[in-house]
Short mmCIF file of C-alpha atoms in Angstrom, two decimals:
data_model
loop_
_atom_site.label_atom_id
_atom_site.label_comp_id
_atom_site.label_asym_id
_atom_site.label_seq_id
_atom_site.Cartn_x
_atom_site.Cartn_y
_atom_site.Cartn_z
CA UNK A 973 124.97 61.26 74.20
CA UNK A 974 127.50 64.23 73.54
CA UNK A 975 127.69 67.04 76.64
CA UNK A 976 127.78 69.19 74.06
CA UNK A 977 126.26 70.38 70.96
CA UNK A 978 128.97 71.61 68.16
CA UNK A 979 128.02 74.11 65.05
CA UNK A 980 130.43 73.23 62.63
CA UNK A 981 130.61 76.30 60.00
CA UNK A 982 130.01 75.36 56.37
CA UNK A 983 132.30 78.29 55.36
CA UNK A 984 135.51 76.94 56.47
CA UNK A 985 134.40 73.27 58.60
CA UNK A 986 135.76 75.64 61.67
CA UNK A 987 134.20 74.88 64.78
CA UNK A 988 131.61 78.02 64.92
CA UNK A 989 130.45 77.69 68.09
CA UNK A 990 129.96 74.84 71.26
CA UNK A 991 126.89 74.48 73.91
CA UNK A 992 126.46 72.63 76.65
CA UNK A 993 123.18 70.90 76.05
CA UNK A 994 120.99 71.15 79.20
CA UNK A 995 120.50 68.11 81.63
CA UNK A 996 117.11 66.82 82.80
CA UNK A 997 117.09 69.09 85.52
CA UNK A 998 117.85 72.24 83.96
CA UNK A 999 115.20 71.45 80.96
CA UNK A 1000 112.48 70.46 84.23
CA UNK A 1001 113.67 73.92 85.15
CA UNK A 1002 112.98 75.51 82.41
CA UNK A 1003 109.78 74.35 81.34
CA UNK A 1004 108.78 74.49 84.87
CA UNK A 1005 109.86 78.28 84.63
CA UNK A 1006 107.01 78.64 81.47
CA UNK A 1007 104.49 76.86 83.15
CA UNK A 1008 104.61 79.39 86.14
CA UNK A 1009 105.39 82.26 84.51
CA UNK A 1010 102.22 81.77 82.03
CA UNK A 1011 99.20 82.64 83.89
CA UNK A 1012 100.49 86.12 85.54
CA UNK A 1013 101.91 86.80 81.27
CA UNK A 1014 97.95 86.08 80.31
CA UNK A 1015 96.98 88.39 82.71
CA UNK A 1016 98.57 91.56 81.20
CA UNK A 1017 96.37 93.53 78.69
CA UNK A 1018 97.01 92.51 74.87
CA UNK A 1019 98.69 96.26 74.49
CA UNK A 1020 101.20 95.45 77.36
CA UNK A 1021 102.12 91.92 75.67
CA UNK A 1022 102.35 93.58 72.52
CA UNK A 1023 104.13 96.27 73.66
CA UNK A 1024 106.65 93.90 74.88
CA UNK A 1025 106.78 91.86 71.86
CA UNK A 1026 107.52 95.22 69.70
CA UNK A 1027 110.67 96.04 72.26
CA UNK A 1028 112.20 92.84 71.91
CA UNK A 1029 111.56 93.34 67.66
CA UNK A 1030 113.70 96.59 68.23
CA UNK A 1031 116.34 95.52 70.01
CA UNK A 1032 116.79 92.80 67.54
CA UNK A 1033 117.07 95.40 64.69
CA UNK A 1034 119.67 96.73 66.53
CA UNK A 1035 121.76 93.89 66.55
CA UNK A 1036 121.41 93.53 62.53
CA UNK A 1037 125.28 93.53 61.87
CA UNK A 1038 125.90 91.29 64.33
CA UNK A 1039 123.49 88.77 63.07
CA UNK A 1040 124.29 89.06 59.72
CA UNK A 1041 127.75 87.45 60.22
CA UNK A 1042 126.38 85.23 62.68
CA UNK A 1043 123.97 83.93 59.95
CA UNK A 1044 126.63 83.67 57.46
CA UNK A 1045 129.19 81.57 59.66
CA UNK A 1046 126.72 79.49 60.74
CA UNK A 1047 124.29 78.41 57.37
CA UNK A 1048 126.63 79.91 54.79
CA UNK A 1049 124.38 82.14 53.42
CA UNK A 1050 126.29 85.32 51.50
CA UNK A 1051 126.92 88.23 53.47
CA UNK A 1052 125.49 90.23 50.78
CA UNK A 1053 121.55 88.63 52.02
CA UNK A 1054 122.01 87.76 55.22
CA UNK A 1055 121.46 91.50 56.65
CA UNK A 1056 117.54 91.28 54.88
CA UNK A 1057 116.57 88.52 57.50
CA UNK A 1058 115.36 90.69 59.68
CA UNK A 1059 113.22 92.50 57.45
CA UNK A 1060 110.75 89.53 57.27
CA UNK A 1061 110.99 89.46 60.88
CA UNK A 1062 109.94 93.20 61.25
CA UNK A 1063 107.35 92.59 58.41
CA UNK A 1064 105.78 89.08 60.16
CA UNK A 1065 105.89 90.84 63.70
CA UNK A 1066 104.47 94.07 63.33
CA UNK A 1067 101.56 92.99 60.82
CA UNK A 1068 100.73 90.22 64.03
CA UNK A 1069 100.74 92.65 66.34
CA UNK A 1070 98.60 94.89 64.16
CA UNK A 1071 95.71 92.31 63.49
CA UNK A 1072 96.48 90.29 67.24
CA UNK A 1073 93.38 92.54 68.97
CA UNK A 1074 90.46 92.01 65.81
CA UNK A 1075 92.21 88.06 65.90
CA UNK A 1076 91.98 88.29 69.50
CA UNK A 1077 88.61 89.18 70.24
CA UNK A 1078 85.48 87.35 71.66
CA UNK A 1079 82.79 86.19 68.97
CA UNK A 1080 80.04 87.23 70.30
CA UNK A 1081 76.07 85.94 69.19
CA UNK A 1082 75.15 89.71 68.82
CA UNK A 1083 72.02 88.22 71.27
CA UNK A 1084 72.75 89.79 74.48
CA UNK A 1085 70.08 88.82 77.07
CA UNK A 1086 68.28 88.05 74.00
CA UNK A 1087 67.27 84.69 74.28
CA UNK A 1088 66.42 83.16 77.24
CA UNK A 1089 68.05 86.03 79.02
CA UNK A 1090 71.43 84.99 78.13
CA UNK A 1091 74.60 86.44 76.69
CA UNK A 1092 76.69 84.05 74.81
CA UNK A 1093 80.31 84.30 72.86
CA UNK A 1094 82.99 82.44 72.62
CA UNK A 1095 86.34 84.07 74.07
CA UNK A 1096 90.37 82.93 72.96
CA UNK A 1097 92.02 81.46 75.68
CA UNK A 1098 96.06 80.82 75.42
CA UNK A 1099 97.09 77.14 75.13
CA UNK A 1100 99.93 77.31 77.84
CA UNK A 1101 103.21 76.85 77.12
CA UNK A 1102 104.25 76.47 73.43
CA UNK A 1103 107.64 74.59 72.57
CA UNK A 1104 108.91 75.78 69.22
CA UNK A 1105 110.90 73.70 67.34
CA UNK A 1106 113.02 75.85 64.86
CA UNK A 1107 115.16 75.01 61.65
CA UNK A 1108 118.66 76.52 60.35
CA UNK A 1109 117.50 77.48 56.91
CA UNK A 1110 115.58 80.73 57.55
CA UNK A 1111 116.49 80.63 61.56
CA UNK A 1112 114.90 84.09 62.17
CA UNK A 1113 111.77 83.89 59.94
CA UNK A 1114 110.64 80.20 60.59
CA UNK A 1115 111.46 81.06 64.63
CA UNK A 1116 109.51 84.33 64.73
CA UNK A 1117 106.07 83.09 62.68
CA UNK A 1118 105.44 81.09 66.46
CA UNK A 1119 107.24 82.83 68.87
CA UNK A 1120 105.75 86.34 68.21
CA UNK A 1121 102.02 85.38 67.59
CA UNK A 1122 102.39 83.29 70.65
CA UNK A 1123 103.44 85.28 73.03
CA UNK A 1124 100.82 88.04 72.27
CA UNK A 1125 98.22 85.28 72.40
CA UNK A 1126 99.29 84.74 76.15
CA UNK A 1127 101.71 82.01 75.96
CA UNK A 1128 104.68 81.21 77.25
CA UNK A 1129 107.49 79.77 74.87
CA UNK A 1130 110.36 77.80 75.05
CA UNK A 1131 112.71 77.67 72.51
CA UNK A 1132 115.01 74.78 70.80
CA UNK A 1133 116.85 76.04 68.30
CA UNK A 1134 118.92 74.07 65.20
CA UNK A 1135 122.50 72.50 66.25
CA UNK A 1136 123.71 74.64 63.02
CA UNK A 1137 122.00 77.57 64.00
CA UNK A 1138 122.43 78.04 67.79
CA UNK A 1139 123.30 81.23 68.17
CA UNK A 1140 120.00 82.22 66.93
CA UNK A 1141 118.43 81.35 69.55
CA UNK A 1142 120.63 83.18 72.10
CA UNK A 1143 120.11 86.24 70.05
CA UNK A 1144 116.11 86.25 70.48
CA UNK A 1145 117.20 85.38 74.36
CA UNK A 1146 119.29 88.50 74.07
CA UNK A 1147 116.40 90.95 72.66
CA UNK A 1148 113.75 89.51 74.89
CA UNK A 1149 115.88 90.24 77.61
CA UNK A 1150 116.50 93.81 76.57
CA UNK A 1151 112.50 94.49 76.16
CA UNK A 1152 112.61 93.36 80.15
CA UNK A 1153 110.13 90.65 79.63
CA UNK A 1154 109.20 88.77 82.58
CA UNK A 1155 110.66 85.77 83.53
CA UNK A 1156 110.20 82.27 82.49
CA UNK A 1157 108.14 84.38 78.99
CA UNK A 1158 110.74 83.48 76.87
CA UNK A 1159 113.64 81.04 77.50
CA UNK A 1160 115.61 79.34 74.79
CA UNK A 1161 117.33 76.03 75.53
CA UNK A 1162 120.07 73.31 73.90
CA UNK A 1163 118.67 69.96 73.52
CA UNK A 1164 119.13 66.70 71.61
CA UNK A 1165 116.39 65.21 69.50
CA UNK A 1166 116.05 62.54 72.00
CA UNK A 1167 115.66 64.70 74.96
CA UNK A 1168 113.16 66.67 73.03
CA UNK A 1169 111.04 63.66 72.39
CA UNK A 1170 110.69 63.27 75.96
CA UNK A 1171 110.27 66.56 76.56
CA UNK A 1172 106.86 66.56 74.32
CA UNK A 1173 106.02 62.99 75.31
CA UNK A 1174 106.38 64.02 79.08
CA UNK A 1175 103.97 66.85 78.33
CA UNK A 1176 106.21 69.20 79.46
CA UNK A 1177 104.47 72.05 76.70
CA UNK A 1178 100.65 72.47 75.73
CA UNK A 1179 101.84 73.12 71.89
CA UNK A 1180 104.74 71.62 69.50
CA UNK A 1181 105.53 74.11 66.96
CA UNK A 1182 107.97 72.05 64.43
CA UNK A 1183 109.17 73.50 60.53
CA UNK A 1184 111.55 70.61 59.57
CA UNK A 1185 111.35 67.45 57.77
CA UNK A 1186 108.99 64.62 56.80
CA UNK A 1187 110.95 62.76 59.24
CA UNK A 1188 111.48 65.02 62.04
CA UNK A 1189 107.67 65.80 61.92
CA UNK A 1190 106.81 62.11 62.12
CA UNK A 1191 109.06 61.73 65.38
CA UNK A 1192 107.18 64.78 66.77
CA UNK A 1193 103.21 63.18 66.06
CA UNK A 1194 105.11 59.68 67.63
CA UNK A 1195 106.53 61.87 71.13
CA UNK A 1196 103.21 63.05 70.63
CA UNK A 1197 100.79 60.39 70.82
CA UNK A 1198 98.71 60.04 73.88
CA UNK A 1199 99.40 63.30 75.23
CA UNK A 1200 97.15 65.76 73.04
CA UNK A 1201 99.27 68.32 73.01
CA UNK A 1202 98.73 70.22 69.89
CA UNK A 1203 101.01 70.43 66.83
CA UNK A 1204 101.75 72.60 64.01
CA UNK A 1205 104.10 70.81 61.60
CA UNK A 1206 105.25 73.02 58.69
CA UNK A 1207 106.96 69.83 56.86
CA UNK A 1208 109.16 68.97 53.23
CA UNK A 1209 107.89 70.62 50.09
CA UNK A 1210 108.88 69.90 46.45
CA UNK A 1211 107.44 72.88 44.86
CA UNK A 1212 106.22 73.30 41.07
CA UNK A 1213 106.39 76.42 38.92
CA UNK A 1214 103.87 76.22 35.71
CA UNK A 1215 105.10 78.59 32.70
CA UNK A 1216 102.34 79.36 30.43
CA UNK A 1217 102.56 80.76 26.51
CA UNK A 1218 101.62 83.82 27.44
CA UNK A 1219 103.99 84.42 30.40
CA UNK A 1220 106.39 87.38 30.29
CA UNK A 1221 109.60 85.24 29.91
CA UNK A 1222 112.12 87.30 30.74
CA UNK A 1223 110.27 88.14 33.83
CA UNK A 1224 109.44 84.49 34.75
CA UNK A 1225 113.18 83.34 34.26
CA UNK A 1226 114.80 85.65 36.32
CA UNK A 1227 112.11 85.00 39.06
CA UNK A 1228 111.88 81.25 38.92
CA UNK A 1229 115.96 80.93 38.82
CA UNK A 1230 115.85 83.37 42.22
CA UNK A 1231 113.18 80.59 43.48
CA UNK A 1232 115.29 77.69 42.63
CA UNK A 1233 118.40 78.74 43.95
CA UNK A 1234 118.44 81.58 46.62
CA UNK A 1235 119.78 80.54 50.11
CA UNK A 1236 121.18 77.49 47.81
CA UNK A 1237 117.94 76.18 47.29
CA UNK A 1238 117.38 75.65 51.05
CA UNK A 1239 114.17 76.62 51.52
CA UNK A 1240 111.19 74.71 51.88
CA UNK A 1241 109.13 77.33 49.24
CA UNK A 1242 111.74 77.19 47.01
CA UNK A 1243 111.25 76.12 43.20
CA UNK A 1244 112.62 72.42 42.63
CA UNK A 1245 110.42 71.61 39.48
CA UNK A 1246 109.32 73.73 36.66
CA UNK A 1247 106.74 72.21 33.80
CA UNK A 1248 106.81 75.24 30.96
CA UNK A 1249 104.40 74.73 28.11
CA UNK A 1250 105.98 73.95 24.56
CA UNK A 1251 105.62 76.84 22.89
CA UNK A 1252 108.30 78.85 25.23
CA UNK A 1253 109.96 75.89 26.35
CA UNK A 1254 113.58 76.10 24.52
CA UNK A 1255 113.59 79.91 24.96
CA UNK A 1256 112.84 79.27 28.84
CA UNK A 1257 115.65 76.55 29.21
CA UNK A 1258 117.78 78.57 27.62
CA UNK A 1259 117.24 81.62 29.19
CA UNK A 1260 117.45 80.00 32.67
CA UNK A 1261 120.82 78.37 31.94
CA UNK A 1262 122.68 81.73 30.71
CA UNK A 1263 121.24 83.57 33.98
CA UNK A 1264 122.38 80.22 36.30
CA UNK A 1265 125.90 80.69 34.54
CA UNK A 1266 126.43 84.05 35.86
CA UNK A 1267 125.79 83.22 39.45
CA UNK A 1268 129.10 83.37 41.50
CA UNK A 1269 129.70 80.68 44.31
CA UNK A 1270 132.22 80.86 46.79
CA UNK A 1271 132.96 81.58 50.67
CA UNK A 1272 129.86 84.11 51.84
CA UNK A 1273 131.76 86.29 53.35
CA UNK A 1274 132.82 87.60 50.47
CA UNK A 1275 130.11 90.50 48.99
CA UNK A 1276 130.47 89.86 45.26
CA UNK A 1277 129.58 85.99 46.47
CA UNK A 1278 125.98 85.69 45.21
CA UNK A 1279 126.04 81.64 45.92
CA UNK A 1280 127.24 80.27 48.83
CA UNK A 1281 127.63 76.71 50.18
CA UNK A 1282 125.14 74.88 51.20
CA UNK A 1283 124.68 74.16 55.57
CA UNK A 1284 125.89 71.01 55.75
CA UNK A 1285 128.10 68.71 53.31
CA UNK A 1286 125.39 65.84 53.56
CA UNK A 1287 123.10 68.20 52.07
CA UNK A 1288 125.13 68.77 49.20
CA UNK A 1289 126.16 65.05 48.95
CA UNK A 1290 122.17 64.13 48.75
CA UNK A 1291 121.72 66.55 46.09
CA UNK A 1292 124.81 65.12 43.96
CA UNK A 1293 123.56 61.67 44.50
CA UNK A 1294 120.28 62.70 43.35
CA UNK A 1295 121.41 64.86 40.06
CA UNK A 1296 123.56 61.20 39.53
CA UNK A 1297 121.06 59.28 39.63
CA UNK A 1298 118.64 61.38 37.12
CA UNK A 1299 121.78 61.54 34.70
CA UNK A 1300 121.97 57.67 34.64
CA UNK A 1301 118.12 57.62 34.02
CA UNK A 1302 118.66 59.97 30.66
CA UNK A 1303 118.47 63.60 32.36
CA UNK A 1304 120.68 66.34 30.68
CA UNK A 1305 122.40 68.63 32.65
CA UNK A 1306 123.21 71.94 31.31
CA UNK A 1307 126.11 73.50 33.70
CA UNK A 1308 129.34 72.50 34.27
CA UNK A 1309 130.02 71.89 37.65
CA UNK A 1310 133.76 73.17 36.18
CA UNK A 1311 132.69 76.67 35.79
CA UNK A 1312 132.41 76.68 39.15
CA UNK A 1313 135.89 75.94 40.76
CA UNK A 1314 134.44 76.25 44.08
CA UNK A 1315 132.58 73.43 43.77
CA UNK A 1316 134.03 69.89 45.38
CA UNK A 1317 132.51 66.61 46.66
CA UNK A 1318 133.06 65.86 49.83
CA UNK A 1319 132.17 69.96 51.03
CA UNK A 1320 129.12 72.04 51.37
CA UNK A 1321 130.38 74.32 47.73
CA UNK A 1322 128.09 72.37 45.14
CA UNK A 1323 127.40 74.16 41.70
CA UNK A 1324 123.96 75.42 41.12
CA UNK A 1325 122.09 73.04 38.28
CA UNK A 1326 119.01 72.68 35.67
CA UNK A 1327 118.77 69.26 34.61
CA UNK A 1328 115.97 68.99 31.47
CA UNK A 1329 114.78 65.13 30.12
CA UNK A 1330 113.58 64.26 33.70
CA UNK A 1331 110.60 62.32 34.96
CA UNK A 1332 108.65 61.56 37.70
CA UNK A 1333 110.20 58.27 38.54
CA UNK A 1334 113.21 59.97 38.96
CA UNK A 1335 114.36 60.46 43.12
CA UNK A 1336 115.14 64.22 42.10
CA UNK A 1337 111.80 64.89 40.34
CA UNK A 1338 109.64 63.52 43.63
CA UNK A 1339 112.02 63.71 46.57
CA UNK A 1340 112.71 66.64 48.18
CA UNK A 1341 116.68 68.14 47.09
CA UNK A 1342 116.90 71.19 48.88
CA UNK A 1343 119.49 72.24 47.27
CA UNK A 1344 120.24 74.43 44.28
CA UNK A 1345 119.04 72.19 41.12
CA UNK A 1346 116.24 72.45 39.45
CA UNK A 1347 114.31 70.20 36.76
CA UNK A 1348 111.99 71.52 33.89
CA UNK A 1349 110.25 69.52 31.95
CA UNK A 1350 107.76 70.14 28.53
CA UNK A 1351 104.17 70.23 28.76
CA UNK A 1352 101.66 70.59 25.91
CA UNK A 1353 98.90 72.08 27.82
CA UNK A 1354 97.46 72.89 31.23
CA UNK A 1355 95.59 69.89 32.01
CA UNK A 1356 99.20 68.21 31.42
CA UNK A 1357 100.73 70.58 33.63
CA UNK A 1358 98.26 70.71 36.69
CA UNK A 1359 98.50 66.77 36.46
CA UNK A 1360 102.29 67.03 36.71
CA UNK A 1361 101.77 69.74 39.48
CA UNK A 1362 99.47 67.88 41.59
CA UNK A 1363 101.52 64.28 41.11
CA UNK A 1364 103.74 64.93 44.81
CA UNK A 1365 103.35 63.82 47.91
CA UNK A 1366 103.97 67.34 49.13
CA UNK A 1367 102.07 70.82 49.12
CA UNK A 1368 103.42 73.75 50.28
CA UNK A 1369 103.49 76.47 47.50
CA UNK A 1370 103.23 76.64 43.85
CA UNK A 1371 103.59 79.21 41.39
CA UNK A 1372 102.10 79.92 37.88
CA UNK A 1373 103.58 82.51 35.28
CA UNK A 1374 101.08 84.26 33.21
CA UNK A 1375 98.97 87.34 32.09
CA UNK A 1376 95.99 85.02 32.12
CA UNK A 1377 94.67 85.79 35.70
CA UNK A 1378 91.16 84.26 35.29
CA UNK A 1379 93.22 80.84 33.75
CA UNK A 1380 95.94 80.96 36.77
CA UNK A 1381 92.42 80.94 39.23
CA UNK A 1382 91.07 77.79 37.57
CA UNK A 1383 94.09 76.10 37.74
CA UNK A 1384 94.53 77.41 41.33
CA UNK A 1385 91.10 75.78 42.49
CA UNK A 1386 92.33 72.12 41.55
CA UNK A 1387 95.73 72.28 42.89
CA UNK A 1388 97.02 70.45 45.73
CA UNK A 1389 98.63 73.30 47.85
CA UNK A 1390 98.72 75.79 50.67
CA UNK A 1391 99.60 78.95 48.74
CA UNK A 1392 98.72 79.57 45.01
CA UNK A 1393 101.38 82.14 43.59
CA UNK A 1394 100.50 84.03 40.39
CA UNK A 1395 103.93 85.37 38.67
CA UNK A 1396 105.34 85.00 42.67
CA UNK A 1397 107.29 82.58 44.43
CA UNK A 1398 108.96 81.83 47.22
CA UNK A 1399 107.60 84.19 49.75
CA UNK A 1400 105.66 84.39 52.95
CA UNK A 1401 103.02 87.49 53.23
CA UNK A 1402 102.02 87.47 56.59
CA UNK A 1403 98.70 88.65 56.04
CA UNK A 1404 98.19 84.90 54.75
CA UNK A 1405 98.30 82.05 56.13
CA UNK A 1406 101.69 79.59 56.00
CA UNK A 1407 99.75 76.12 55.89
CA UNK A 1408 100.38 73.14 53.56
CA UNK A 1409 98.83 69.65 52.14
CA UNK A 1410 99.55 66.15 52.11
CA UNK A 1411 102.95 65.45 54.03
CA UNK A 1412 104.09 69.20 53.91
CA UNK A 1413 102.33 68.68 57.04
CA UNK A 1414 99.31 70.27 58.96
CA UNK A 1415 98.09 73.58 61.10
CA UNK A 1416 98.74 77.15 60.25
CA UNK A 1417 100.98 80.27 61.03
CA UNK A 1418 100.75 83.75 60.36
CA UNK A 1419 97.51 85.93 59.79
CA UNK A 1420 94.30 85.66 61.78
CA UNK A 1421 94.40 81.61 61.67
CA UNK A 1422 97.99 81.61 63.09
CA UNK A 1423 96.36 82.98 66.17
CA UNK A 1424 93.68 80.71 66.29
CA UNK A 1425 95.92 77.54 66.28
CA UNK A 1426 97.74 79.47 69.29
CA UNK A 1427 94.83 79.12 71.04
CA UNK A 1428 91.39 77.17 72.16
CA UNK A 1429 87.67 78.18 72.16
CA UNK A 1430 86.09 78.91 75.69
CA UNK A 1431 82.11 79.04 75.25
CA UNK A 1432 80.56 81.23 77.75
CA UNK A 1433 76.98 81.44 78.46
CA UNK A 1434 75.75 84.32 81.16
CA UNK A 1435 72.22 84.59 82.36
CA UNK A 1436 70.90 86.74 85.04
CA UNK A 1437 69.12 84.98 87.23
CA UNK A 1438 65.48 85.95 87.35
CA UNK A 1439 64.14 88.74 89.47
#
């Protein structure tokens, strides 16, 4: 095992940044640290721990330029988006803070000394120490939906941040540090996936936040087993759009195109297939290939860059193998990776791409790409298309695109998802809940349940004693 942990930049393949990554005794130290520090954080008021949260939000804000290149270096993101980050982050942590005390509060039987002379309600009690496990695609958002919520819940956190993003992590160390929170609250560390195995298995943290893959969410239930420490695993997605006959087109085009290929399709909400019913269809394929045409990839640094590459050139090497492999099964792809002389194999700069004649036997129609391609295929009606929707082994979000509201409900009621869009996509309200089905994994973040899986029921049952 390396020493040290190296963030290679998908801009330029520069060497970004380096970390030591922590030996067994500094991560005993630090999780040691949480463990202490927990009880005494509990014991503040929910206003103080809010209060503290809200500091460390500001001082963040503060530091928007600076993470805004940051970002960029390190994910490749255009410099042009990056700076909007943080507004999710303001949005997620003020709306937690706002509902933490109604989310918060005892529920009480509303029998005091009723019944057998007894009050009884059920109070929120903090888990302990929550480990959050945090991905480079949306580094800020994915980190703050636990991190926040937790630590006005009563928790402690510790921190392990993406090789590709770790920077990240040193910048929330940086803000909770300028809010003066108490030590051992927050602490951020560098570790290797096998060090954070043992870390979980050696039930070093009460609760395993994880947003990742399939894969990385099956190692954490396998560090897991035995211990029952708790786990929140926000997992793969491959999510469906549905266009309906009477969607407005224009409208759905220019939304489901952002949904497909923002951040470079690296998003785990993003739109990957699209079923559009056959009255629109050619007018919605063709519509979405002129507005793909005009995007403009190249190095994000630049601000007229509106695609940039993708975080790591594996990533773009599975999504080439998989647009390959649907063209040798009869898909037709309708951009030129030519018109795009930024793109090259081998690098993270991969053309955006909408590939029509697909199936579902086809890798890029059931595996997760997570990348910026999309496939759309005909349907003649919606029982086709919920069929289509609900044929995945993942559920995170789907969308459907039409003036029908009462028609997008029905269909909303059989599909196999967390979060039903209706002429939306690829976005996170906070005052929902961020859950999914199947292997998009299991728990929730955000809104009133976030705080729940934050922490456990304690029953209480007080009697006076007779007189």
């Amino acid at each position: 095992m390396s020493d040290v942990m190296t963030l290679v930049s998908p801009v330029d393949g520069s060497v970004y940044a380096e970390r030591p990554i922590a030996t067994e005794t500094e991560m005993n130290r630090v999780f040691r640290l949480a463990r202490d520090a927990q009880r005494g954080w509990a014991r503040l008021p929910l206003e103080a721990r809010i209060e503290y949260c809200l500091k460390a939000l500001d001082a963040m804000l503060a530091m928007r330029p600076r993470i805004a290149e940051e970002l960029t270096w390190q994910m490749g993101r255009p410099i042009r988006f990056t700076p909007y980050e943080l507004n999710g982050v303001e949005q997620r942590t003020r709306h937690m803070a706002k509902i933490a005390a109604e989310s918060l509060a005892p529920l009480d039987s509303g029998l005091e000394f009723a019944d057998h002379g007894a009050h009884r309600y059920i109070s929120r009690e903090p888990l302990g120490v929550v480990f959050v496990v945090a991905p480079w695609n949306y580094p800020y958002l994915t980190t703050v939906n636990s991190v926040m919520p937790a630590l006005m819940a009563g928790n402690t956190v510790v921190l392990k941040h993406s090789d590709q993003t770790l920077l990240v992590a040193e910048r929330f160390q940086d803000a909770f540090d300028a809010a003066g929170l108490p030590e051992g609250v927050f602490q951020h560390i560098v570790l290797s996936h096998d060090q954070t195995a043992a870390a979980i298995a050696g039930r070093k943290a009460d609760m395993v936040a994880f947003t990742g893959s399939v894969a990385g969410g099956v190692a954490m239930e396998r560090a897991a087993v035995g211990t029952f420490i708790a786990l929140n695993l926000e997992l793969g997605g491959k999510d469906p759009a549905y266009v309906r006959p009477d969607a407005k087109l224009d409208f759905a085009i220019e939304n489901v195109a952002d949904g497909a290929f923002f951040n470079s399709g690296q998003c785990c909400c993003g739109i990957e297939r699209v079923y559009v019913h056959e009255k629109v269809y050619d007018d919605f394929v063709a519509g979405l290939v002129d507005l793909t045409k005009t995007y403009v990839l190249g190095n994000p640094t630049d601000p007229a860059v509106t695609l940039g590459p993708m975080a790591r050139a594996r990533g773009a090497a599975t999504v080439r193998e998989q647009i390959a492999a649907a063209l040798r099964g009869g898909a037709v792809a309708h951009v030129d990776p030519k018109s795009f002389p930024a793109d090259a194999e081998g690098t993270p700069y991969i053309a955006p791409q909408v590939l029509t004649s697909v199936n579902h036997q086809m890798a890029f129609m059931n595996e997760e790409t997570f990348g910026p391609a999309v496939g759309i295929m005909k349907v003649r009606d919606d029982a086709e298309a919920l069929g289509l929707m609900n044929d995945s082994k993942y559920g995170l979000t789907c969308s459907l695109w039409t003036e029908d509201l009462d028609a997008a409900e029905a269909m909303g009621r059989e599909l196999e998802t967390g979060t039903v869009f209706v002429n939306r996509c690829d976005y996170l309200d906070p005052a929902l809940t961020w859950t999914g089905v199947k292997d998009t994994g299991r728990g929730a973040a955000l809104s009133p349940l976030g705080f729940q899986g934050l922490t456990r029921p304690k029953s209480w049952y007080v009697r006076r004693a007779p007189v």
